[in-house]
PDB file of C-alpha atoms and ligand atoms in Angstrom:
ATOM      1  CA  ALA A   1     137.330 210.987 256.080  1.00 44.00           C
ATOM      2  CA  ALA A   2     139.133 210.127 252.852  1.00 48.00           C
ATOM      3  CA  GLY A   3     142.598 208.686 253.500  1.00 62.00           C
ATOM      4  CA  GLY A   4     142.158 208.797 257.278  1.00 91.00           C
ATOM      5  CA  TRP A   5     142.996 212.454 257.692  1.00 97.00           C
ATOM      6  CA  ASP A   6     141.118 215.725 257.554  1.00 97.00           C
ATOM      7  CA  TYR A   7     141.248 219.298 258.847  1.00 98.00           C
ATOM      8  CA  GLY A   8     139.052 218.530 261.860  1.00 97.00           C
ATOM      9  CA  LYS A   9     139.323 215.661 264.356  1.00 96.00           C
ATOM     10  CA  ASN A  10     142.147 214.024 262.400  1.00 97.00           C
ATOM     11  CA  GLY A  11     143.643 217.370 261.529  1.00 98.00           C
ATOM     12  CA  PRO A  12     147.176 218.795 261.273  1.00 98.00           C
ATOM     13  CA  ASN A  13     147.916 218.567 265.009  1.00 97.00           C
ATOM     14  CA  ARG A  14     147.513 214.768 264.799  1.00 98.00           C
ATOM     15  CA  TRP A  15     149.358 214.108 261.505  1.00 98.00           C
ATOM     16  CA  ALA A  16     152.765 213.582 263.118  1.00 97.00           C
ATOM     17  CA  GLU A  17     151.232 210.853 265.256  1.00 97.00           C
ATOM     18  CA  LEU A  18     149.004 209.337 262.519  1.00 97.00           C
ATOM     19  CA  PHE A  19     151.674 209.466 259.757  1.00 97.00           C
ATOM     20  CA  PRO A  20     154.922 209.411 261.750  1.00 97.00           C
ATOM     21  CA  LYS A  21     157.165 208.234 258.946  1.00 97.00           C
ATOM     22  CA  PHE A  22     157.226 211.624 257.196  1.00 97.00           C
ATOM     23  CA  CYS A  23     154.775 214.052 258.882  1.00 98.00           C
ATOM     24  CA  ALA A  24     156.989 213.938 261.984  1.00 96.00           C
ATOM     25  CA  GLY A  25     160.109 214.710 259.929  1.00 96.00           C
ATOM     26  CA  ASP A  26     162.457 217.649 260.293  1.00 94.00           C
ATOM     27  CA  LYS A  27     161.940 219.437 256.969  1.00 95.00           C
ATOM     28  CA  GLN A  28     158.205 219.756 257.019  1.00 97.00           C
ATOM     29  CA  SER A  29     156.087 222.397 255.288  1.00 98.00           C
ATOM     30  CA  PRO A  30     154.655 224.946 255.572  1.00 98.00           C
ATOM     31  CA  ILE A  31     156.897 227.291 257.572  1.00 96.00           C
ATOM     32  CA  ASP A  32     156.874 230.926 258.601  1.00 96.00           C
ATOM     33  CA  LEU A  33     158.867 232.944 256.053  1.00 95.00           C
ATOM     34  CA  SER A  34     160.597 236.157 256.970  1.00 91.00           C
ATOM     35  CA  THR A  35     161.282 239.143 254.718  1.00 87.00           C
ATOM     36  CA  GLN A  36     164.828 239.198 256.138  1.00 77.00           C
ATOM     37  CA  THR A  37     165.450 235.885 254.419  1.00 66.00           C
ATOM     38  CA  ALA A  38     163.891 237.120 251.163  1.00 64.00           C
ATOM     39  CA  LEU A  39     166.717 239.590 250.753  1.00 60.00           C
ATOM     40  CA  GLN A  40     169.384 236.898 250.996  1.00 62.00           C
ATOM     41  CA  ASN A  41     167.270 234.855 248.640  1.00 62.00           C
ATOM     42  CA  SER A  42     167.836 237.304 245.792  1.00 61.00           C
ATOM     43  CA  LEU A  43     170.970 235.220 245.134  1.00 70.00           C
ATOM     44  CA  ILE A  44     168.769 232.300 244.177  1.00 82.00           C
ATOM     45  CA  ARG A  45     167.943 232.004 240.521  1.00 87.00           C
ATOM     46  CA  LYS A  46     164.473 232.633 239.162  1.00 92.00           C
ATOM     47  CA  TYR A  47     162.923 229.869 237.132  1.00 96.00           C
ATOM     48  CA  VAL A  48     162.427 230.263 233.409  1.00 97.00           C
ATOM     49  CA  PHE A  49     158.816 229.424 232.525  1.00 98.00           C
ATOM     50  CA  HIS A  50     157.294 227.960 229.391  1.00 98.00           C
ATOM     51  CA  GLN A  51     153.758 227.157 228.305  1.00 98.00           C
ATOM     52  CA  SER A  52     152.600 225.715 224.992  1.00 96.00           C
ATOM     53  CA  SER A  53     149.828 227.606 223.205  1.00 93.00           C
ATOM     54  CA  ILE A  54     146.204 226.707 223.908  1.00 92.00           C
ATOM     55  CA  ALA A  55     145.176 224.479 220.997  1.00 89.00           C
ATOM     56  CA  ALA A  56     141.541 223.793 220.182  1.00 86.00           C
ATOM     57  CA  GLY A  57     140.249 221.100 222.516  1.00 87.00           C
ATOM     58  CA  VAL A  58     142.408 221.936 225.525  1.00 93.00           C
ATOM     59  CA  LYS A  59     140.203 221.593 228.570  1.00 94.00           C
ATOM     60  CA  PHE A  60     140.574 222.573 232.169  1.00 97.00           C
ATOM     61  CA  THR A  61     138.706 220.666 234.857  1.00 98.00           C
ATOM     62  CA  LEU A  62     138.051 221.776 238.427  1.00 98.00           C
ATOM     63  CA  LYS A  63     137.385 219.024 240.939  1.00 98.00           C
ATOM     64  CA  ASN A  64     136.529 218.708 244.602  1.00 98.00           C
ATOM     65  CA  ASP A  65     138.753 215.971 246.057  1.00 97.00           C
ATOM     66  CA  GLY A  66     137.288 216.166 249.560  1.00 97.00           C
ATOM     67  CA  HIS A  67     140.145 218.274 250.930  1.00 98.00           C
ATOM     68  CA  LYS A  68     140.317 221.168 248.448  1.00 98.00           C
ATOM     69  CA  ILE A  69     139.592 222.045 244.813  1.00 98.00           C
ATOM     70  CA  GLU A  70     142.124 221.225 242.196  1.00 98.00           C
ATOM     71  CA  LEU A  71     142.508 222.397 238.584  1.00 98.00           C
ATOM     72  CA  ASN A  72     143.711 219.901 235.952  1.00 98.00           C
ATOM     73  CA  TRP A  73     144.169 220.309 232.209  1.00 97.00           C
ATOM     74  CA  SER A  74     144.442 218.103 229.143  1.00 94.00           C
ATOM     75  CA  PRO A  75     147.896 216.588 228.647  1.00 92.00           C
ATOM     76  CA  GLU A  76     148.547 218.342 225.324  1.00 93.00           C
ATOM     77  CA  LEU A  77     148.892 221.584 227.284  1.00 96.00           C
ATOM     78  CA  SER A  78     152.498 221.671 228.481  1.00 97.00           C
ATOM     79  CA  ILE A  79     153.366 223.953 231.390  1.00 98.00           C
ATOM     80  CA  THR A  80     157.041 223.683 232.367  1.00 98.00           C
ATOM     81  CA  MET A  81     159.854 225.469 234.156  1.00 98.00           C
ATOM     82  CA  GLY A  82     163.562 225.045 234.822  1.00 97.00           C
ATOM     83  CA  GLN A  83     166.788 226.879 235.521  1.00 94.00           C
ATOM     84  CA  THR A  84     167.139 227.912 231.868  1.00 95.00           C
ATOM     85  CA  ALA A  85     165.001 227.927 228.717  1.00 95.00           C
ATOM     86  CA  ALA A  86     166.788 224.764 227.545  1.00 95.00           C
ATOM     87  CA  ASP A  87     166.516 222.943 230.866  1.00 95.00           C
ATOM     88  CA  GLN A  88     162.769 222.683 231.491  1.00 97.00           C
ATOM     89  CA  MET A  89     163.031 219.874 234.048  1.00 98.00           C
ATOM     90  CA  TYR A  90     159.721 220.479 235.852  1.00 98.00           C
ATOM     91  CA  THR A  91     156.257 219.837 234.378  1.00 98.00           C
ATOM     92  CA  ALA A  92     153.146 221.254 236.061  1.00 98.00           C
ATOM     93  CA  ALA A  93     150.580 218.619 237.016  1.00 98.00           C
ATOM     94  CA  GLN A  94     147.877 220.594 238.826  1.00 98.00           C
ATOM     95  CA  LEU A  95     146.928 223.745 240.672  1.00 98.00           C
ATOM     96  CA  HIS A  96     144.982 223.791 243.949  1.00 98.00           C
ATOM     97  CA  TRP A  97     144.131 226.056 246.862  1.00 99.00           C
ATOM     98  CA  HIS A  98     143.946 226.225 250.640  1.00 99.00           C
ATOM     99  CA  TRP A  99     141.694 228.835 252.318  1.00 99.00           C
ATOM    100  CA  GLY A 100     140.152 229.987 255.591  1.00 98.00           C
ATOM    101  CA  SER A 101     136.780 230.533 257.221  1.00 98.00           C
ATOM    102  CA  SER A 102     137.633 234.203 257.625  1.00 98.00           C
ATOM    103  CA  ASP A 103     139.916 236.594 255.743  1.00 97.00           C
ATOM    104  CA  GLN A 104     142.517 236.478 258.542  1.00 98.00           C
ATOM    105  CA  GLN A 105     143.505 232.865 257.942  1.00 98.00           C
ATOM    106  CA  GLY A 106     143.738 230.301 255.184  1.00 98.00           C
ATOM    107  CA  SER A 107     147.317 230.355 253.911  1.00 99.00           C
ATOM    108  CA  GLU A 108     149.719 227.555 254.808  1.00 98.00           C
ATOM    109  CA  HIS A 109     152.931 229.552 254.742  1.00 98.00           C
ATOM    110  CA  THR A 110     152.955 232.750 256.752  1.00 98.00           C
ATOM    111  CA  LEU A 111     155.054 235.849 256.062  1.00 97.00           C
ATOM    112  CA  ASP A 112     156.570 237.521 259.122  1.00 96.00           C
ATOM    113  CA  LYS A 113     153.892 235.581 261.060  1.00 97.00           C
ATOM    114  CA  LYS A 114     151.076 237.020 258.942  1.00 98.00           C
ATOM    115  CA  SER A 115     148.483 234.617 257.521  1.00 98.00           C
ATOM    116  CA  TYR A 116     146.743 235.337 254.232  1.00 98.00           C
ATOM    117  CA  ALA A 117     143.154 234.529 253.226  1.00 98.00           C
ATOM    118  CA  ALA A 118     144.239 231.761 250.847  1.00 99.00           C
ATOM    119  CA  GLU A 119     147.266 230.156 249.207  1.00 99.00           C
ATOM    120  CA  GLY A 120     147.509 228.618 245.747  1.00 99.00           C
ATOM    121  CA  HIS A 121     149.919 225.776 244.878  1.00 99.00           C
ATOM    122  CA  LEU A 122     151.032 225.121 241.316  1.00 99.00           C
ATOM    123  CA  VAL A 123     152.506 221.622 241.635  1.00 98.00           C
ATOM    124  CA  PHE A 124     155.323 220.502 239.303  1.00 98.00           C
ATOM    125  CA  TYR A 125     157.119 217.168 239.134  1.00 98.00           C
ATOM    126  CA  ASN A 126     160.630 216.491 237.899  1.00 98.00           C
ATOM    127  CA  SER A 127     159.832 215.136 234.438  1.00 98.00           C
ATOM    128  CA  LYS A 128     163.509 214.722 233.589  1.00 98.00           C
ATOM    129  CA  ASP A 129     163.939 211.927 236.126  1.00 97.00           C
ATOM    130  CA  TYR A 130     160.419 210.598 236.684  1.00 98.00           C
ATOM    131  CA  ALA A 131     157.599 209.379 234.442  1.00 97.00           C
ATOM    132  CA  ASN A 132     154.735 211.043 236.291  1.00 97.00           C
ATOM    133  CA  ILE A 133     153.796 212.897 239.452  1.00 97.00           C
ATOM    134  CA  SER A 134     152.999 209.798 241.506  1.00 97.00           C
ATOM    135  CA  MET A 135     156.435 208.331 240.753  1.00 97.00           C
ATOM    136  CA  ALA A 136     158.066 211.634 241.681  1.00 98.00           C
ATOM    137  CA  ALA A 137     156.070 212.549 244.806  1.00 98.00           C
ATOM    138  CA  SER A 138     158.070 210.419 247.240  1.00 97.00           C
ATOM    139  CA  ARG A 139     161.475 210.840 245.576  1.00 95.00           C
ATOM    140  CA  PRO A 140     164.408 213.158 246.181  1.00 86.00           C
ATOM    141  CA  ASN A 141     164.153 216.230 243.913  1.00 92.00           C
ATOM    142  CA  GLY A 142     160.758 214.887 242.913  1.00 98.00           C
ATOM    143  CA  LEU A 143     158.538 217.965 243.170  1.00 98.00           C
ATOM    144  CA  ALA A 144     158.678 221.725 242.954  1.00 98.00           C
ATOM    145  CA  VAL A 145     155.704 223.853 244.041  1.00 98.00           C
ATOM    146  CA  LEU A 146     155.060 227.547 243.378  1.00 98.00           C
ATOM    147  CA  GLY A 147     153.045 229.119 246.205  1.00 98.00           C
ATOM    148  CA  VAL A 148     151.061 232.359 245.963  1.00 98.00           C
ATOM    149  CA  PHE A 149     149.321 234.285 248.772  1.00 98.00           C
ATOM    150  CA  TYR A 150     145.826 235.747 248.262  1.00 98.00           C
ATOM    151  CA  GLU A 151     144.745 238.950 249.962  1.00 98.00           C
ATOM    152  CA  VAL A 152     141.128 240.146 250.120  1.00 98.00           C
ATOM    153  CA  SER A 153     140.594 243.099 247.869  1.00 98.00           C
ATOM    154  CA  ALA A 154     137.881 245.111 246.143  1.00 98.00           C
ATOM    155  CA  ASN A 155     139.215 243.617 242.909  1.00 96.00           C
ATOM    156  CA  ASP A 156     138.374 240.215 241.538  1.00 98.00           C
ATOM    157  CA  ASN A 157     141.219 237.797 240.963  1.00 98.00           C
ATOM    158  CA  PRO A 158     141.641 237.285 237.186  1.00 96.00           C
ATOM    159  CA  LEU A 159     142.332 233.543 237.449  1.00 97.00           C
ATOM    160  CA  PHE A 160     139.257 232.933 239.616  1.00 97.00           C
ATOM    161  CA  LYS A 161     137.310 235.107 237.192  1.00 96.00           C
ATOM    162  CA  ASP A 162     138.135 232.496 234.534  1.00 95.00           C
ATOM    163  CA  LEU A 163     137.099 229.688 236.892  1.00 96.00           C
ATOM    164  CA  GLU A 164     133.946 231.297 238.244  1.00 95.00           C
ATOM    165  CA  LYS A 165     131.432 229.593 236.001  1.00 94.00           C
ATOM    166  CA  ALA A 166     132.821 226.171 236.885  1.00 95.00           C
ATOM    167  CA  LEU A 167     133.160 227.126 240.540  1.00 96.00           C
ATOM    168  CA  ALA A 168     129.492 228.107 240.675  1.00 95.00           C
ATOM    169  CA  ASN A 169     128.484 224.674 239.347  1.00 96.00           C
ATOM    170  CA  ASP A 170     126.629 222.798 242.098  1.00 96.00           C
ATOM    171  CA  THR A 171     128.229 219.490 241.126  1.00 96.00           C
ATOM    172  CA  LEU A 172     131.478 220.854 242.557  1.00 97.00           C
ATOM    173  CA  ILE A 173     130.012 221.280 246.045  1.00 97.00           C
ATOM    174  CA  ASN A 174     130.527 217.686 247.108  1.00 97.00           C
ATOM    175  CA  MET A 175     133.544 215.401 247.067  1.00 97.00           C
ATOM    176  CA  GLY A 176     134.139 213.828 243.663  1.00 97.00           C
ATOM    177  CA  GLY A 177     132.305 216.588 241.826  1.00 98.00           C
ATOM    178  CA  ALA A 178     133.982 218.076 238.766  1.00 98.00           C
ATOM    179  CA  ALA A 179     133.227 220.888 236.328  1.00 98.00           C
ATOM    180  CA  GLU A 180     134.833 221.851 233.045  1.00 96.00           C
ATOM    181  CA  VAL A 181     136.268 225.269 232.338  1.00 92.00           C
ATOM    182  CA  ALA A 182     136.436 226.656 228.838  1.00 82.00           C
ATOM    183  CA  ALA A 183     140.003 227.669 227.961  1.00 85.00           C
ATOM    184  CA  ARG A 184     140.696 231.172 226.675  1.00 90.00           C
ATOM    185  CA  THR A 185     143.066 230.892 223.701  1.00 92.00           C
ATOM    186  CA  ASP A 186     145.244 233.608 225.251  1.00 94.00           C
ATOM    187  CA  PHE A 187     145.352 231.981 228.697  1.00 95.00           C
ATOM    188  CA  ASN A 188     148.800 231.833 230.257  1.00 96.00           C
ATOM    189  CA  MET A 189     149.160 230.018 233.569  1.00 98.00           C
ATOM    190  CA  PHE A 190     152.198 231.951 234.763  1.00 98.00           C
ATOM    191  CA  SER A 191     150.925 235.457 234.071  1.00 97.00           C
ATOM    192  CA  THR A 192     147.455 234.613 235.420  1.00 97.00           C
ATOM    193  CA  PHE A 193     148.516 232.757 238.582  1.00 98.00           C
ATOM    194  CA  LEU A 194     151.732 234.493 239.684  1.00 98.00           C
ATOM    195  CA  PRO A 195     151.984 238.003 241.161  1.00 98.00           C
ATOM    196  CA  SER A 196     153.374 240.789 238.984  1.00 97.00           C
ATOM    197  CA  ASN A 197     156.522 240.985 241.110  1.00 95.00           C
ATOM    198  CA  GLN A 198     158.234 237.654 240.448  1.00 94.00           C
ATOM    199  CA  ASP A 199     161.643 238.869 241.571  1.00 90.00           C
ATOM    200  CA  GLU A 200     161.062 238.441 245.295  1.00 89.00           C
ATOM    201  CA  PHE A 201     160.409 234.950 246.548  1.00 91.00           C
ATOM    202  CA  PHE A 202     161.443 232.439 249.180  1.00 92.00           C
ATOM    203  CA  ARG A 203     162.935 229.099 248.288  1.00 92.00           C
ATOM    204  CA  TYR A 204     163.508 226.194 250.653  1.00 91.00           C
ATOM    205  CA  ASP A 205     163.530 222.415 250.867  1.00 93.00           C
ATOM    206  CA  GLY A 206     160.373 221.075 252.444  1.00 96.00           C
ATOM    207  CA  SER A 207     157.511 218.661 252.162  1.00 97.00           C
ATOM    208  CA  LEU A 208     153.982 218.079 250.957  1.00 98.00           C
ATOM    209  CA  THR A 209     151.639 219.911 253.326  1.00 98.00           C
ATOM    210  CA  THR A 210     149.209 216.990 253.380  1.00 98.00           C
ATOM    211  CA  PRO A 211     149.719 213.382 254.566  1.00 98.00           C
ATOM    212  CA  VAL A 212     151.840 211.461 254.051  1.00 97.00           C
ATOM    213  CA  CYS A 213     154.010 214.608 253.999  1.00 98.00           C
ATOM    214  CA  TYR A 214     156.833 213.317 251.756  1.00 98.00           C
ATOM    215  CA  GLU A 215     159.921 215.511 252.073  1.00 97.00           C
ATOM    216  CA  SER A 216     160.308 215.862 248.321  1.00 98.00           C
ATOM    217  CA  VAL A 217     159.306 219.460 247.594  1.00 98.00           C
ATOM    218  CA  LEU A 218     161.486 222.364 246.547  1.00 96.00           C
ATOM    219  CA  TRP A 219     159.272 225.289 247.551  1.00 96.00           C
ATOM    220  CA  THR A 220     159.139 228.729 245.951  1.00 96.00           C
ATOM    221  CA  VAL A 221     156.722 231.130 247.659  1.00 96.00           C
ATOM    222  CA  TYR A 222     156.240 234.618 246.232  1.00 95.00           C
ATOM    223  CA  ARG A 223     156.447 237.593 248.556  1.00 94.00           C
ATOM    224  CA  GLN A 224     153.823 239.704 246.778  1.00 96.00           C
ATOM    225  CA  ALA A 225     150.225 238.649 247.437  1.00 98.00           C
ATOM    226  CA  VAL A 226     147.622 238.706 244.661  1.00 98.00           C
ATOM    227  CA  PRO A 227     144.076 240.090 245.091  1.00 98.00           C
ATOM    228  CA  ILE A 228     140.923 238.036 245.519  1.00 98.00           C
ATOM    229  CA  SER A 229     137.472 239.525 246.118  1.00 98.00           C
ATOM    230  CA  ALA A 230     135.289 238.631 249.110  1.00 98.00           C
ATOM    231  CA  ARG A 231     132.739 237.319 246.646  1.00 98.00           C
ATOM    232  CA  GLN A 232     135.270 234.930 245.081  1.00 98.00           C
ATOM    233  CA  LEU A 233     136.394 233.677 248.498  1.00 98.00           C
ATOM    234  CA  GLN A 234     132.751 232.959 249.345  1.00 98.00           C
ATOM    235  CA  MET A 235     132.599 230.714 246.268  1.00 98.00           C
ATOM    236  CA  LEU A 236     135.350 228.586 247.808  1.00 98.00           C
ATOM    237  CA  ARG A 237     133.803 228.560 251.275  1.00 98.00           C
ATOM    238  CA  ARG A 238     130.496 227.213 249.982  1.00 97.00           C
ATOM    239  CA  LEU A 239     132.111 223.911 248.963  1.00 98.00           C
ATOM    240  CA  HIS A 240     131.842 220.846 251.210  1.00 98.00           C
ATOM    241  CA  TYR A 241     134.259 218.304 252.701  1.00 97.00           C
ATOM    242  CA  SER A 242     133.408 214.607 252.377  1.00 94.00           C
ATOM    243  CA  ASP A 243     131.395 214.748 255.636  1.00 94.00           C
ATOM    244  CA  ASN A 244     129.278 217.539 254.144  1.00 94.00           C
ATOM    245  CA  SER A 245     130.624 220.209 256.465  1.00 97.00           C
ATOM    246  CA  SER A 246     131.779 223.488 255.005  1.00 98.00           C
ATOM    247  CA  MET A 247     135.187 223.280 253.256  1.00 98.00           C
ATOM    248  CA  VAL A 248     137.128 225.984 255.125  1.00 98.00           C
ATOM    249  CA  ASN A 249     140.438 226.110 257.002  1.00 98.00           C
ATOM    250  CA  ASN A 250     141.960 223.379 254.833  1.00 98.00           C
ATOM    251  CA  PHE A 251     145.473 224.520 255.696  1.00 99.00           C
ATOM    252  CA  ARG A 252     148.302 223.090 257.776  1.00 98.00           C
ATOM    253  CA  PRO A 253     149.774 225.703 260.147  1.00 98.00           C
ATOM    254  CA  PRO A 254     153.523 226.476 259.973  1.00 97.00           C
ATOM    255  CA  LEU A 255     156.018 223.968 261.360  1.00 95.00           C
ATOM    256  CA  PRO A 256     159.284 224.670 263.141  1.00 86.00           C
ATOM    257  CA  LEU A 257     162.354 225.728 261.194  1.00 84.00           C
ATOM    258  CA  ASN A 258     165.117 223.159 261.300  1.00 82.00           C
ATOM    259  CA  PRO A 259     168.456 223.038 259.514  1.00 77.00           C
ATOM    260  CA  GLY A 260     166.747 220.976 256.786  1.00 74.00           C
ATOM    261  CA  ASN A 261     163.995 223.421 255.839  1.00 77.00           C
ATOM    262  CA  ARG A 262     165.588 226.776 256.640  1.00 73.00           C
ATOM    263  CA  PRO A 263     165.140 229.090 253.626  1.00 74.00           C
ATOM    264  CA  GLY A 264     167.987 230.798 251.857  1.00 59.00           C
ATOM    265  CA  THR A 265     170.325 227.961 251.017  1.00 46.00           C
ATOM    266  CA  PRO A 266     170.999 228.368 247.307  1.00 41.00           C
ATOM    267  CA  ARG A 267     170.598 225.204 245.326  1.00 40.00           C
TER     268      ARG A 267
HETATM  269  O1  LIG B 301     147.838 218.905 249.145  1.00 61.90           O
HETATM  270  C1  LIG B 301     148.567 218.589 247.986  1.00 61.90           C
HETATM  271  C2  LIG B 301     148.184 217.203 247.505  1.00 61.90           C
HETATM  272  O2  LIG B 301     146.839 217.198 247.117  1.00 61.90           O
HETATM  273  C3  LIG B 301     149.026 216.787 246.340  1.00 61.90           C
HETATM  274  O3  LIG B 301     148.753 217.671 245.288  1.00 61.90           O
HETATM  275  C4  LIG B 301     150.475 216.901 246.704  1.00 61.90           C
HETATM  276  C5  LIG B 301     151.372 216.673 245.513  1.00 61.90           C
HETATM  277  O4  LIG B 301     151.255 215.374 245.034  1.00 61.90           O
HETATM  278  O5  LIG B 301     150.775 218.193 247.173  1.00 61.90           O
HETATM  279  C6  LIG B 301     150.060 218.631 248.281  1.00 61.90           C
HETATM  280  S1  LIG B 301     150.691 220.251 248.610  1.00 61.90           S
HETATM  281  O6  LIG B 301     151.924 220.094 249.391  1.00 61.90           O
HETATM  282  O7  LIG B 301     150.908 220.926 247.346  1.00 61.90           O
HETATM  283  N1  LIG B 301     149.665 221.052 249.471  1.00 61.90           N
HETATM  284 ZN1  LIG B 302     148.763 222.638 248.679  1.00 61.90          ZN
END
């Protein structure tokens, strides 16, 4: 499989051995989050978000990279966040998802040991200190990721509703496939991706959840799950990995809590 790892034979239980330099580290992600910790976490500051308006010509592209689907957008669309409106140190580079074969699994983080059907990751890099995401990915304070849980519901998810036409495109089924998404002029990434309750979240120092598992990620995972319909989840499960098998269970299960990745330390 691409890069020498997958979610099957060379799956998460072998990554520490296959990529020992980082995947065997002591602040690895994901972890199990507990609501107890969320309460202490209310001391940690919320990010201030900013997005430029959708100009004519802004395009979104969904692609199958062999491990998941990822959403990218044209560079003139600026999606940023920081501690204050003036200090927008993080720039969003992409959004992607992890999901299960059944509704009882699929998320990477768990909440009080509960798994969700899927988890979305809006990946930011520190654009104050680094030129691009690949420069930042291995560096201290390099990345910040916003994680959102998806829960099966009778209601469609509004973001996936926007992506549905592209998602249904057969070119996306196999690795390397990509499909364009027309941008709504009123699209806002933060209000469409994040749950309505943005006041309760977990923050901790961790890692990429895929090899080579760099320990460069400041994680923020929201407590409130967002809805996704069974029909929309099926659209994800019909995609294929590089070996043509069904793209499901592309998540890394939680890793042990260590002093390095224990949530709740304000920073
Ligand atoms: O799995 C993604 C990987 O594709 C890449 O986006 C990386 C950031 O460069 O992040 C991981 S994850 O930790 O966001 N799952
Ligand atoms: Zn991810």
